[in-house]
Short mmCIF file of C-alpha atoms in Angstrom, two decimals:
data_model
loop_
_atom_site.label_atom_id
_atom_site.label_comp_id
_atom_site.label_asym_id
_atom_site.label_seq_id
_atom_site.Cartn_x
_atom_site.Cartn_y
_atom_site.Cartn_z
CA MET X 28 39.69 -17.00 -20.35
CA PRO X 29 43.36 -17.36 -19.30
CA ASP X 30 45.03 -20.10 -21.27
CA HIS X 31 46.18 -21.97 -18.17
CA LEU X 32 42.51 -22.92 -17.54
CA PRO X 33 41.04 -26.05 -19.09
CA PRO X 34 38.54 -25.61 -21.94
CA MET X 35 35.18 -24.57 -20.47
CA THR X 36 33.44 -27.66 -21.79
CA ALA X 37 35.81 -29.78 -19.71
CA LEU X 38 34.78 -28.03 -16.49
CA ASP X 39 32.47 -29.51 -13.90
CA GLY X 40 29.61 -27.58 -12.31
CA ARG X 41 31.78 -25.90 -9.70
CA GLY X 42 34.29 -24.92 -12.37
CA VAL X 43 31.60 -23.04 -14.30
CA ARG X 44 30.37 -21.34 -11.12
CA LEU X 45 33.88 -20.25 -10.18
CA ALA X 46 34.48 -18.90 -13.69
CA ALA X 47 31.27 -16.87 -13.46
CA ARG X 48 32.19 -15.71 -9.95
CA ALA X 49 35.62 -14.55 -11.16
CA GLY X 50 34.10 -12.65 -14.07
CA ARG X 51 35.60 -14.96 -16.69
CA LEU X 52 32.15 -16.10 -17.96
CA ALA X 53 29.25 -13.74 -18.73
CA GLY X 54 27.53 -15.60 -21.57
CA HIS X 55 25.32 -18.63 -21.85
CA THR X 56 26.05 -22.01 -20.27
CA SER X 57 24.77 -24.27 -23.04
CA SER X 58 27.14 -27.24 -23.54
CA LEU X 59 29.32 -26.21 -20.56
CA ALA X 60 30.03 -28.82 -17.87
CA PRO X 61 28.37 -31.63 -19.84
CA GLY X 62 26.50 -34.08 -17.67
CA PHE X 63 25.89 -31.63 -14.81
CA VAL X 64 22.40 -30.35 -13.98
CA GLN X 65 21.65 -26.75 -14.91
CA GLY X 66 18.76 -24.82 -13.39
CA ASN X 67 16.46 -21.86 -13.90
CA LEU X 68 16.65 -19.24 -11.12
CA ALA X 69 13.80 -17.22 -9.65
CA ILE X 70 14.35 -15.04 -6.56
CA LEU X 71 11.43 -13.35 -4.80
CA PRO X 72 10.78 -11.52 -1.52
CA ALA X 73 9.75 -13.92 1.24
CA ALA X 74 6.27 -12.37 1.36
CA LEU X 75 5.62 -13.76 -2.12
CA ALA X 76 7.61 -16.97 -1.81
CA GLY X 77 4.76 -19.01 -0.35
CA ASP X 78 2.47 -18.21 -3.27
CA PHE X 79 5.23 -18.91 -5.78
CA LEU X 80 6.05 -22.25 -4.21
CA ARG X 81 2.37 -23.16 -4.30
CA PHE X 82 2.32 -22.12 -7.98
CA CYS X 83 5.25 -24.48 -8.63
CA GLN X 84 3.58 -27.30 -6.71
CA LEU X 85 0.42 -26.84 -8.78
CA ASN X 86 2.36 -26.69 -12.07
CA PRO X 87 5.18 -29.21 -11.76
CA LYS X 88 5.69 -29.71 -15.50
CA PRO X 89 6.74 -26.10 -16.28
CA CYS X 90 8.06 -25.41 -12.73
CA PRO X 91 9.85 -28.45 -11.29
CA VAL X 92 11.55 -27.35 -8.06
CA LEU X 93 15.13 -28.58 -7.60
CA GLY X 94 15.96 -26.39 -4.60
CA ILE X 95 14.71 -23.54 -2.36
CA SER X 96 16.98 -21.36 -0.22
CA GLU X 97 16.49 -20.28 3.36
CA PRO X 98 15.21 -16.67 3.42
CA GLY X 99 18.17 -14.32 3.08
CA SER X 100 20.67 -17.07 2.31
CA PRO X 101 22.44 -17.13 -1.06
CA ARG X 102 23.49 -20.74 -0.44
CA LEU X 103 21.96 -23.98 -1.69
CA PRO X 104 24.32 -26.63 -0.35
CA GLU X 105 22.20 -29.50 -1.69
CA LEU X 106 22.82 -28.23 -5.23
CA GLY X 107 26.46 -27.22 -5.00
CA HIS X 108 29.46 -27.10 -2.73
CA ASP X 109 30.40 -23.50 -1.92
CA LEU X 110 27.58 -22.26 -4.18
CA ASP X 111 26.82 -18.50 -3.97
CA LEU X 112 23.67 -17.44 -5.82
CA ARG X 113 24.84 -13.79 -5.83
CA THR X 114 27.85 -14.41 -8.06
CA ASP X 115 27.79 -17.89 -9.59
CA LEU X 116 25.56 -17.33 -12.60
CA PRO X 117 27.06 -15.67 -15.69
CA ARG X 118 24.27 -13.09 -15.94
CA TYR X 119 21.07 -12.11 -14.11
CA ARG X 120 17.91 -10.15 -14.74
CA ILE X 121 16.52 -7.74 -12.16
CA TRP X 122 12.80 -7.01 -12.34
CA ARG X 123 10.86 -4.19 -10.62
CA GLN X 124 7.06 -4.16 -10.93
CA GLY X 125 7.40 -6.77 -13.66
CA VAL X 126 9.76 -4.62 -15.72
CA LEU X 127 13.29 -5.75 -16.58
CA VAL X 128 15.56 -2.98 -15.27
CA GLU X 129 19.08 -4.43 -15.26
CA GLU X 130 21.11 -7.40 -16.53
CA PRO X 131 24.14 -7.53 -14.23
CA THR X 132 26.75 -10.27 -13.86
CA SER X 133 26.30 -10.37 -10.07
CA ILE X 134 23.54 -9.37 -7.66
CA GLY X 135 25.36 -8.64 -4.38
CA HIS X 136 24.42 -4.96 -4.77
CA VAL X 137 20.69 -5.71 -4.67
CA TRP X 138 20.71 -8.70 -2.30
CA ARG X 139 18.29 -8.44 0.65
CA ASP X 140 17.75 -10.44 3.82
CA ASP X 141 14.19 -11.35 2.83
CA LEU X 142 14.95 -12.97 -0.53
CA VAL X 143 14.08 -16.60 -1.26
CA ALA X 144 15.66 -18.33 -4.26
CA PHE X 145 14.02 -21.07 -6.31
CA VAL X 146 16.03 -23.27 -8.65
CA LEU X 147 13.83 -25.00 -11.21
CA GLY X 148 14.73 -27.84 -13.56
CA CYS X 149 15.94 -27.00 -17.07
CA SER X 150 15.54 -28.90 -20.33
CA PHE X 151 19.33 -29.04 -20.81
CA THR X 152 19.23 -32.20 -18.65
CA PHE X 153 16.74 -34.09 -20.79
CA GLU X 154 18.32 -32.79 -24.00
CA HIS X 155 21.59 -34.30 -22.82
CA ALA X 156 19.81 -37.62 -22.25
CA LEU X 157 18.17 -37.45 -25.70
CA MET X 158 21.48 -36.75 -27.44
CA GLU X 159 23.24 -39.51 -25.47
CA ASP X 160 20.61 -41.86 -26.94
CA GLY X 161 21.48 -40.70 -30.46
CA ILE X 162 18.50 -38.40 -31.01
CA ARG X 163 19.54 -35.34 -33.00
CA LEU X 164 18.21 -31.97 -31.86
CA ARG X 165 18.06 -29.49 -34.72
CA HIS X 166 18.33 -26.31 -32.64
CA VAL X 167 21.44 -27.68 -30.93
CA GLU X 168 23.03 -28.71 -34.23
CA GLN X 169 22.24 -25.29 -35.69
CA GLY X 170 23.53 -23.48 -32.59
CA ARG X 171 20.16 -21.81 -32.00
CA ASN X 172 18.00 -21.30 -28.94
CA VAL X 173 15.02 -23.64 -28.73
CA ALA X 174 11.70 -22.31 -30.10
CA MET X 175 9.11 -21.44 -27.45
CA TRP X 176 5.46 -20.34 -27.43
CA ARG X 177 2.87 -19.14 -24.96
CA THR X 178 0.00 -21.63 -25.23
CA SER X 179 -3.71 -21.79 -24.51
CA ILE X 180 -2.93 -24.20 -21.66
CA ALA X 181 -3.63 -22.23 -18.46
CA CYS X 182 -1.36 -22.79 -15.48
CA ALA X 183 -3.17 -23.38 -12.19
CA PRO X 184 -3.02 -19.99 -10.38
CA ALA X 185 -1.68 -19.37 -6.88
CA GLY X 186 -2.07 -15.90 -5.35
CA SER X 187 -0.94 -13.33 -7.90
CA PHE X 188 0.95 -15.93 -9.93
CA ALA X 189 -1.04 -17.02 -12.98
CA GLY X 190 -0.74 -17.23 -16.73
CA PRO X 191 -0.41 -19.51 -19.74
CA MET X 192 2.05 -22.37 -19.91
CA VAL X 193 5.07 -21.72 -22.12
CA VAL X 194 6.26 -24.71 -24.15
CA SER X 195 9.41 -25.51 -26.10
CA MET X 196 9.21 -27.45 -29.38
CA ARG X 197 11.59 -29.96 -30.94
CA PRO X 198 10.86 -31.47 -34.38
CA LEU X 199 11.50 -35.23 -34.34
CA ALA X 200 11.12 -38.20 -36.66
CA PRO X 201 8.19 -40.36 -35.46
CA ALA X 202 10.35 -43.15 -34.01
CA ASP X 203 12.52 -40.55 -32.25
CA ALA X 204 9.39 -38.86 -30.86
CA ILE X 205 8.32 -42.17 -29.29
CA ARG X 206 11.81 -42.71 -27.86
CA ALA X 207 11.97 -39.09 -26.62
CA ILE X 208 8.71 -39.59 -24.72
CA GLN X 209 10.20 -42.64 -23.02
CA ILE X 210 13.45 -40.88 -22.14
CA THR X 211 11.96 -37.63 -20.85
CA THR X 212 9.36 -39.54 -18.81
CA ARG X 213 12.32 -40.65 -16.68
CA PHE X 214 13.08 -37.00 -15.82
CA PRO X 215 10.04 -35.48 -14.08
CA GLY X 216 12.37 -33.02 -12.31
CA VAL X 217 13.22 -31.35 -15.62
CA HIS X 218 9.77 -31.01 -17.24
CA GLY X 219 9.26 -34.75 -17.80
CA ALA X 220 7.25 -36.12 -20.71
CA PRO X 221 5.93 -33.82 -23.46
CA VAL X 222 2.61 -32.05 -22.91
CA HIS X 223 1.58 -32.21 -26.57
CA LEU X 224 2.57 -33.43 -30.01
CA GLY X 225 1.38 -33.20 -33.56
CA HIS X 226 -1.40 -30.59 -33.63
CA PRO X 227 -0.06 -27.16 -32.54
CA HIS X 228 -3.44 -25.41 -33.04
CA LEU X 229 -4.94 -27.53 -30.25
CA ILE X 230 -2.72 -25.69 -27.72
CA GLY X 231 -3.12 -22.24 -29.27
CA ILE X 232 -0.07 -22.18 -31.54
CA ASP X 233 -1.01 -20.79 -34.95
CA ASP X 234 2.37 -20.47 -36.67
CA LEU X 235 5.27 -22.85 -36.09
CA SER X 236 7.58 -20.51 -37.99
CA ARG X 237 7.07 -17.65 -35.50
CA PRO X 238 7.95 -18.60 -31.92
CA ASP X 239 7.17 -16.21 -29.04
CA TYR X 240 10.66 -16.76 -27.59
CA GLY X 241 13.88 -18.26 -28.96
CA ASP X 242 14.62 -19.12 -32.57
CA ALA X 243 12.45 -20.77 -35.22
CA VAL X 244 13.53 -24.19 -36.50
CA GLU X 245 12.13 -26.02 -39.50
CA VAL X 246 9.69 -28.92 -39.01
CA GLY X 247 10.06 -31.38 -41.91
CA ASP X 248 7.09 -33.01 -43.65
CA ASP X 249 8.16 -36.34 -42.20
CA GLU X 250 8.58 -35.03 -38.65
CA ILE X 251 6.34 -34.46 -35.65
CA PRO X 252 6.51 -31.25 -33.61
CA VAL X 253 6.85 -32.34 -29.97
CA PHE X 254 6.10 -29.85 -27.17
CA TRP X 255 7.50 -29.85 -23.64
CA ALA X 256 6.54 -27.60 -20.72
CA CYS X 257 9.19 -24.88 -20.50
CA GLY X 258 11.19 -23.17 -17.78
CA VAL X 259 10.36 -19.79 -19.32
CA THR X 260 6.86 -20.18 -17.85
CA PRO X 261 7.86 -18.87 -14.39
CA GLN X 262 9.66 -15.84 -15.90
CA ALA X 263 6.57 -15.03 -17.97
CA VAL X 264 4.39 -15.47 -14.89
CA ILE X 265 6.67 -13.26 -12.76
CA ALA X 266 6.53 -10.59 -15.44
CA ALA X 267 2.73 -10.79 -15.45
CA ALA X 268 2.37 -10.88 -11.64
CA LYS X 269 4.49 -7.72 -11.36
CA PRO X 270 6.01 -8.25 -7.91
CA ASP X 271 7.80 -5.17 -6.51
CA PHE X 272 11.11 -6.96 -6.87
CA ALA X 273 12.38 -10.17 -8.42
CA ILE X 274 15.59 -11.58 -9.83
CA THR X 275 15.99 -14.33 -12.43
CA HIS X 276 18.84 -15.70 -14.49
CA ALA X 277 19.30 -14.20 -17.96
CA PRO X 278 17.98 -16.64 -20.60
CA GLY X 279 20.58 -19.32 -21.28
CA ALA X 280 22.87 -18.17 -18.45
CA MET X 281 21.88 -20.89 -16.01
CA LEU X 282 22.95 -21.98 -12.57
CA VAL X 283 25.24 -24.98 -13.10
CA THR X 284 25.05 -27.38 -10.14
CA ASP X 285 27.14 -30.24 -8.80
CA LEU X 286 24.33 -32.74 -9.47
CA ARG X 287 24.79 -35.27 -12.22
CA ASN X 288 22.04 -35.31 -14.86
CA SER X 289 21.63 -39.05 -14.25
CA SER X 290 20.76 -38.38 -10.59
CA LEU X 291 17.49 -36.79 -11.74
CA ALA X 292 16.36 -39.91 -13.60
CA VAL X 293 13.61 -41.69 -11.68
CA LEU X 294 14.48 -44.91 -13.52
CA MET H 5 -24.47 -71.07 -22.11
CA PRO H 6 -26.43 -72.82 -19.32
CA ASP H 7 -27.95 -70.26 -16.99
CA HIS H 8 -26.39 -71.81 -13.87
CA LEU H 9 -22.96 -70.56 -15.11
CA PRO H 10 -21.74 -67.08 -14.18
CA PRO H 11 -21.67 -64.45 -16.94
CA MET H 12 -18.65 -65.11 -19.18
CA THR H 13 -17.10 -61.75 -18.36
CA ALA H 14 -16.98 -62.76 -14.70
CA LEU H 15 -14.88 -65.85 -15.46
CA ASP H 16 -11.18 -66.11 -14.84
CA GLY H 17 -8.73 -67.53 -17.39
CA ARG H 18 -9.37 -71.14 -16.46
CA GLY H 19 -13.12 -70.56 -16.60
CA VAL H 20 -12.86 -69.42 -20.21
CA ARG H 21 -10.63 -72.39 -21.11
CA LEU H 22 -13.05 -74.86 -19.51
CA ALA H 23 -15.98 -73.27 -21.34
CA ALA H 24 -14.11 -73.62 -24.64
CA ARG H 25 -13.13 -77.20 -23.77
CA ALA H 26 -16.75 -78.09 -23.01
CA GLY H 27 -17.96 -76.61 -26.30
CA ARG H 28 -19.86 -73.77 -24.63
CA LEU H 29 -17.68 -71.07 -26.24
CA ALA H 30 -16.72 -71.02 -29.94
CA GLY H 31 -16.48 -67.25 -30.57
CA HIS H 32 -14.04 -64.51 -29.73
CA THR H 33 -12.56 -63.90 -26.30
CA SER H 34 -12.52 -60.10 -26.33
CA SER H 35 -13.60 -58.71 -22.93
CA LEU H 36 -13.78 -62.19 -21.38
CA ALA H 37 -11.89 -62.83 -18.13
CA PRO H 38 -10.91 -59.18 -17.73
CA GLY H 39 -7.44 -58.71 -16.29
CA PHE H 40 -6.12 -62.10 -17.47
CA VAL H 41 -3.45 -62.36 -20.17
CA GLN H 42 -4.60 -63.59 -23.59
CA GLY H 43 -2.19 -64.93 -26.17
CA ASN H 44 -1.75 -65.61 -29.87
CA LEU H 45 -1.12 -69.28 -30.72
CA ALA H 46 1.22 -70.67 -33.38
CA ILE H 47 1.92 -74.41 -33.60
CA LEU H 48 4.58 -75.78 -35.95
CA PRO H 49 6.38 -79.08 -36.57
CA ALA H 50 9.55 -79.35 -34.46
CA ALA H 51 11.70 -79.25 -37.61
CA LEU H 52 10.58 -75.63 -38.16
CA ALA H 53 10.34 -74.60 -34.52
CA GLY H 54 13.97 -73.52 -34.22
CA ASP H 55 13.70 -71.13 -37.15
CA PHE H 56 10.41 -69.75 -35.87
CA LEU H 57 11.81 -69.17 -32.38
CA ARG H 58 14.77 -67.39 -33.92
CA PHE H 59 12.32 -65.28 -35.96
CA CYS H 60 10.53 -64.32 -32.73
CA GLN H 61 13.82 -63.52 -31.00
CA LEU H 62 14.79 -61.26 -33.90
CA ASN H 63 11.38 -59.54 -33.99
CA PRO H 64 10.28 -59.16 -30.37
CA LYS H 65 7.86 -56.28 -30.98
CA PRO H 66 5.47 -58.20 -33.29
CA CYS H 67 6.34 -61.65 -31.83
CA PRO H 68 6.84 -61.46 -28.04
CA VAL H 69 7.12 -65.04 -26.74
CA LEU H 70 5.11 -65.79 -23.57
CA GLY H 71 5.54 -69.57 -23.66
CA ILE H 72 6.87 -72.50 -25.72
CA SER H 73 5.72 -76.10 -25.28
CA GLU H 74 7.84 -79.26 -25.12
CA PRO H 75 7.65 -81.04 -28.52
CA GLY H 76 4.50 -83.14 -28.59
CA SER H 77 3.08 -81.72 -25.37
CA PRO H 78 -0.20 -79.78 -25.44
CA ARG H 79 0.54 -78.40 -21.95
CA LEU H 80 2.01 -75.05 -20.92
CA PRO H 81 1.90 -75.19 -17.13
CA GLU H 82 3.60 -71.81 -16.73
CA LEU H 83 0.66 -70.17 -18.51
CA GLY H 84 -2.23 -72.10 -17.03
CA HIS H 85 -3.18 -74.82 -14.57
CA ASP H 86 -4.57 -77.87 -16.37
CA LEU H 87 -4.19 -76.04 -19.71
CA ASP H 88 -4.72 -78.20 -22.85
CA LEU H 89 -3.80 -76.49 -26.11
CA ARG H 90 -5.85 -79.05 -28.09
CA THR H 91 -9.18 -77.99 -26.63
CA ASP H 92 -8.94 -74.76 -24.65
CA LEU H 93 -9.21 -72.16 -27.40
CA PRO H 94 -12.67 -71.38 -28.80
CA ARG H 95 -11.57 -71.84 -32.41
CA TYR H 96 -8.44 -72.77 -34.36
CA ARG H 97 -7.11 -72.46 -37.89
CA ILE H 98 -5.34 -75.37 -39.58
CA TRP H 99 -2.91 -74.48 -42.37
CA ARG H 100 -1.37 -76.83 -44.98
CA GLN H 101 1.26 -75.39 -47.34
CA GLY H 102 0.26 -71.94 -46.16
CA VAL H 103 -3.42 -72.48 -47.08
CA LEU H 104 -6.17 -72.29 -44.46
CA VAL H 105 -7.99 -75.64 -44.69
CA GLU H 106 -10.13 -75.91 -41.58
CA GLU H 107 -11.42 -73.82 -38.63
CA PRO H 108 -12.27 -76.40 -35.96
CA THR H 109 -13.12 -75.87 -32.30
CA SER H 110 -10.54 -78.44 -31.19
CA ILE H 111 -7.39 -79.92 -32.72
CA GLY H 112 -7.07 -83.34 -31.06
CA HIS H 113 -7.79 -84.99 -34.44
CA VAL H 114 -4.72 -83.41 -36.05
CA TRP H 115 -2.37 -83.36 -33.05
CA ARG H 116 1.09 -84.89 -33.65
CA ASP H 117 3.98 -85.88 -31.43
CA ASP H 118 6.36 -83.46 -33.19
CA LEU H 119 4.33 -80.25 -32.70
CA VAL H 120 5.74 -77.28 -30.80
CA ALA H 121 3.36 -74.54 -29.62
CA PHE H 122 4.27 -70.87 -29.30
CA VAL H 123 2.11 -68.48 -27.29
CA LEU H 124 2.80 -64.86 -28.21
CA GLY H 125 1.66 -61.72 -26.39
CA CYS H 126 -1.57 -60.03 -27.49
CA SER H 127 -2.55 -56.37 -27.45
CA PHE H 128 -5.61 -57.15 -25.28
CA THR H 129 -3.25 -56.81 -22.29
CA PHE H 130 -2.04 -53.31 -23.10
CA GLU H 131 -5.51 -52.23 -24.21
CA HIS H 132 -6.77 -53.24 -20.78
CA ALA H 133 -4.04 -51.11 -19.20
CA LEU H 134 -4.89 -48.16 -21.46
CA MET H 135 -8.61 -48.35 -20.62
CA GLU H 136 -7.87 -48.70 -16.89
CA ASP H 137 -6.02 -45.39 -17.23
CA GLY H 138 -9.11 -43.77 -18.77
CA ILE H 139 -7.95 -43.79 -22.39
CA ARG H 140 -10.87 -44.49 -24.71
CA LEU H 141 -10.29 -46.92 -27.58
CA ARG H 142 -12.66 -46.26 -30.46
CA HIS H 143 -12.66 -49.77 -31.91
CA VAL H 144 -13.53 -51.21 -28.49
CA GLU H 145 -16.31 -48.68 -27.93
CA GLN H 146 -17.69 -49.40 -31.41
CA GLY H 147 -17.44 -53.17 -30.95
CA ARG H 148 -15.11 -53.52 -33.92
CA ASN H 149 -11.88 -55.38 -34.52
CA VAL H 150 -8.78 -53.18 -34.48
CA ALA H 151 -7.54 -51.90 -37.87
CA MET H 152 -4.33 -53.56 -39.13
CA TRP H 153 -1.96 -53.05 -42.06
CA ARG H 154 1.03 -54.78 -43.63
CA THR H 155 3.79 -52.16 -43.58
CA SER H 156 7.03 -51.40 -45.40
CA ILE H 157 8.90 -52.32 -42.19
CA ALA H 158 10.66 -55.61 -42.96
CA CYS H 159 10.89 -58.19 -40.20
CA ALA H 160 14.34 -59.68 -39.71
CA PRO H 161 14.19 -63.08 -41.51
CA ALA H 162 15.04 -66.47 -39.98
CA GLY H 163 15.11 -69.54 -42.23
CA SER H 164 11.94 -69.56 -44.31
CA PHE H 165 10.18 -67.12 -41.99
CA ALA H 166 10.23 -63.60 -43.40
CA GLY H 167 7.89 -60.79 -44.36
CA PRO H 168 6.63 -57.33 -43.50
CA MET H 169 5.62 -56.28 -40.01
CA VAL H 170 1.88 -56.01 -39.47
CA VAL H 171 0.76 -53.11 -37.27
CA SER H 172 -2.46 -52.20 -35.51
CA MET H 173 -3.60 -48.57 -35.33
CA ARG H 174 -5.48 -46.68 -32.62
CA PRO H 175 -6.48 -43.02 -33.10
CA LEU H 176 -5.73 -41.01 -29.97
CA ALA H 177 -5.84 -37.40 -28.79
CA PRO H 178 -2.25 -36.05 -28.52
CA ALA H 179 -2.12 -36.15 -24.71
CA ASP H 180 -3.54 -39.69 -24.74
CA ALA H 181 -0.94 -40.71 -27.34
CA ILE H 182 1.85 -39.54 -25.01
CA ARG H 183 0.27 -41.39 -22.07
CA ALA H 184 -0.29 -44.51 -24.21
CA ILE H 185 3.41 -44.58 -25.12
CA GLN H 186 4.28 -44.47 -21.42
CA ILE H 187 1.81 -47.21 -20.50
CA THR H 188 2.62 -49.63 -23.32
CA THR H 189 6.37 -49.14 -22.75
CA ARG H 190 5.77 -50.99 -19.46
CA PHE H 191 4.54 -54.05 -21.40
CA PRO H 192 7.33 -55.26 -23.72
CA GLY H 193 5.84 -58.78 -23.53
CA VAL H 194 2.73 -57.64 -25.40
CA HIS H 195 4.24 -55.54 -28.23
CA GLY H 196 5.50 -52.72 -25.98
CA ALA H 197 5.72 -49.12 -27.16
CA PRO H 198 4.36 -48.06 -30.55
CA VAL H 199 6.58 -48.46 -33.61
CA HIS H 200 5.24 -45.34 -35.34
CA LEU H 201 2.89 -42.41 -35.05
CA GLY H 202 1.62 -39.55 -37.12
CA HIS H 203 2.80 -40.18 -40.69
CA PRO H 204 1.34 -43.45 -42.05
CA HIS H 205 2.98 -43.06 -45.48
CA LEU H 206 6.42 -43.35 -43.85
CA ILE H 207 5.66 -47.02 -43.05
CA GLY H 208 3.94 -47.81 -46.34
CA ILE H 209 0.32 -47.16 -45.36
CA ASP H 210 -1.43 -45.20 -48.11
CA ASP H 211 -5.05 -45.21 -46.96
CA LEU H 212 -6.10 -45.15 -43.31
CA SER H 213 -9.69 -45.88 -44.33
CA ARG H 214 -8.76 -49.25 -45.86
CA PRO H 215 -7.01 -51.61 -43.43
CA ASP H 216 -5.51 -54.89 -44.64
CA TYR H 217 -7.08 -56.75 -41.69
CA GLY H 218 -9.79 -55.87 -39.17
CA ASP H 219 -12.18 -52.95 -39.34
CA ALA H 220 -11.60 -49.32 -40.30
CA VAL H 221 -12.05 -46.67 -37.61
CA GLU H 222 -12.18 -42.93 -38.11
CA VAL H 223 -9.15 -40.78 -37.26
CA GLY H 224 -10.33 -37.31 -36.21
CA ASP H 225 -8.63 -34.10 -37.37
CA ASP H 226 -7.50 -33.50 -33.79
CA GLU H 227 -6.15 -37.03 -33.30
CA ILE H 228 -2.89 -38.84 -34.02
CA PRO H 229 -2.85 -42.33 -35.57
CA VAL H 230 -0.61 -44.46 -33.31
CA PHE H 231 0.77 -47.75 -34.64
CA TRP H 232 1.81 -50.80 -32.61
CA ALA H 233 3.50 -53.99 -33.84
CA CYS H 234 0.79 -56.61 -34.19
CA GLY H 235 0.34 -60.29 -33.33
CA VAL H 236 -1.05 -60.92 -36.80
CA THR H 237 2.54 -60.64 -38.10
CA PRO H 238 3.40 -64.28 -37.29
CA GLN H 239 0.21 -65.56 -38.96
CA ALA H 240 1.02 -63.54 -42.08
CA VAL H 241 4.58 -64.86 -41.99
CA ILE H 242 3.43 -68.48 -41.53
CA ALA H 243 1.08 -68.08 -44.48
CA ALA H 244 3.96 -66.73 -46.57
CA ALA H 245 6.51 -69.35 -45.41
CA LYS H 246 4.06 -72.11 -46.38
CA PRO H 247 5.13 -74.83 -43.95
CA ASP H 248 3.62 -78.28 -44.67
CA PHE H 249 1.54 -77.99 -41.52
CA ALA H 250 0.71 -75.33 -38.97
CA ILE H 251 -2.03 -74.47 -36.51
CA THR H 252 -2.97 -71.04 -35.17
CA HIS H 253 -5.85 -69.62 -33.18
CA ALA H 254 -8.70 -68.12 -35.20
CA PRO H 255 -8.49 -64.30 -35.09
CA GLY H 256 -9.97 -63.02 -31.83
CA ALA H 257 -10.35 -66.53 -30.35
CA MET H 258 -7.31 -66.35 -28.11
CA LEU H 259 -5.74 -68.58 -25.50
CA VAL H 260 -6.78 -67.12 -22.13
CA THR H 261 -4.14 -67.79 -19.49
CA ASP H 262 -3.98 -67.74 -15.69
CA LEU H 263 -1.48 -64.86 -15.74
CA ARG H 264 -2.62 -61.45 -14.56
CA ASN H 265 -2.10 -58.61 -17.04
CA SER H 266 -0.23 -56.71 -14.34
CA SER H 267 2.34 -59.51 -14.09
CA LEU H 268 3.58 -58.58 -17.58
CA ALA H 269 4.35 -54.98 -16.59
CA VAL H 270 8.10 -54.45 -16.24
CA LEU H 271 7.40 -51.46 -13.98
#
């Protein structure tokens, strides 16, 4: 990054998008543009978009919809001024028949007039709210990705889109778990309240030390493992549904919007 | 009860008070006048009332104040039309130097011009809200009193009033525990959100099968024990502070008010 630019953490949402667009940012967006909403991206051919939207509507905890583009348009003006979905994320994943084939830093070369983009809420928003309240998140403090598992909780299917809910886990002291439930309840647009706590085996998780995605974190004897619905669910479902063509963000390289995190609080 | 009266459960708050006043009701008030707020009663000489009010202000989770009388007045018009604290509870407890000396059905014979009455919120209100949401409460279904413990959580002291917080425990399935936190958060005037869940030893509870007050209930392997601050705290504190004179309700024989439970919801 040229040294005449401000530190990345001091940027707003548009600043991160412009840095990605200019090729100055190809990594993850965690902790960048603090206070601005980040989103998961899923792009599908219009022929499949109706089923995917119905899947999201049926499964709002893992798939909370923040925005949907017009077919063929890479713009989402309600999420960002001058936003261009083809260039503004640091890194993408291109999927063909459910197989990851490329991880480019822009997608103009594969853009089509029939593509519909979905931006789905991301836990970065509620994690920001938790940390602002003084709740410590171990994976953040240790610089790790959050631990995630496929569960025995079945998503409601829609067309070819079906599969198990993916959850993320954060170990919390009991009083912090209670407070975290209150805080995340205020944010239904970014997964909302937890879906489970305390007994991992009840949702099909046998080993807390071996997550299916992300990095393991320790759960202390005096802590409670708390599980939230996770934005990896739609990627897992897209991989299972095997559409001819799909694009997502690369994990951690999110779309950073112009929305303030606080604007997603229902209270 | 004369058979020309409606069933007790069909009564409103005033109906229960009039039945108690007429001597037709001397037992507990659980499940009577569904939907109407019930309260804990604590009556102290005016010389101690300031310290006790400060104690309640410092400890709002165990001691949420719903009403305070004028010194010498047995009325609380904001809680009930025609309410008379000397006669309208089914049964009272009279304490001298912290010792329980009498359990009468009225207190006109010991009433004094310097007495100040405190009505404190009772978990019956949030239990009603939980059950209306479809959450099953084992102690209610089994017709038992809720299980309560003195904890290692110290109340903030005020004057001679000091002591450990008493908590009540309800075993809940994990999803119900999350929902119960959301629901009781809406009711800060009746103990509000839980103070703990999951690890009883962290708050000084060694044996879930042996409560300090009330009746034991089983906690299943797939359940979480959830702990709320309890209205027994002020009675325990009054017993420990040993004021010359005090009056409380007898456990379970609450003051039934004209307020609707829903009026105590902050959302």
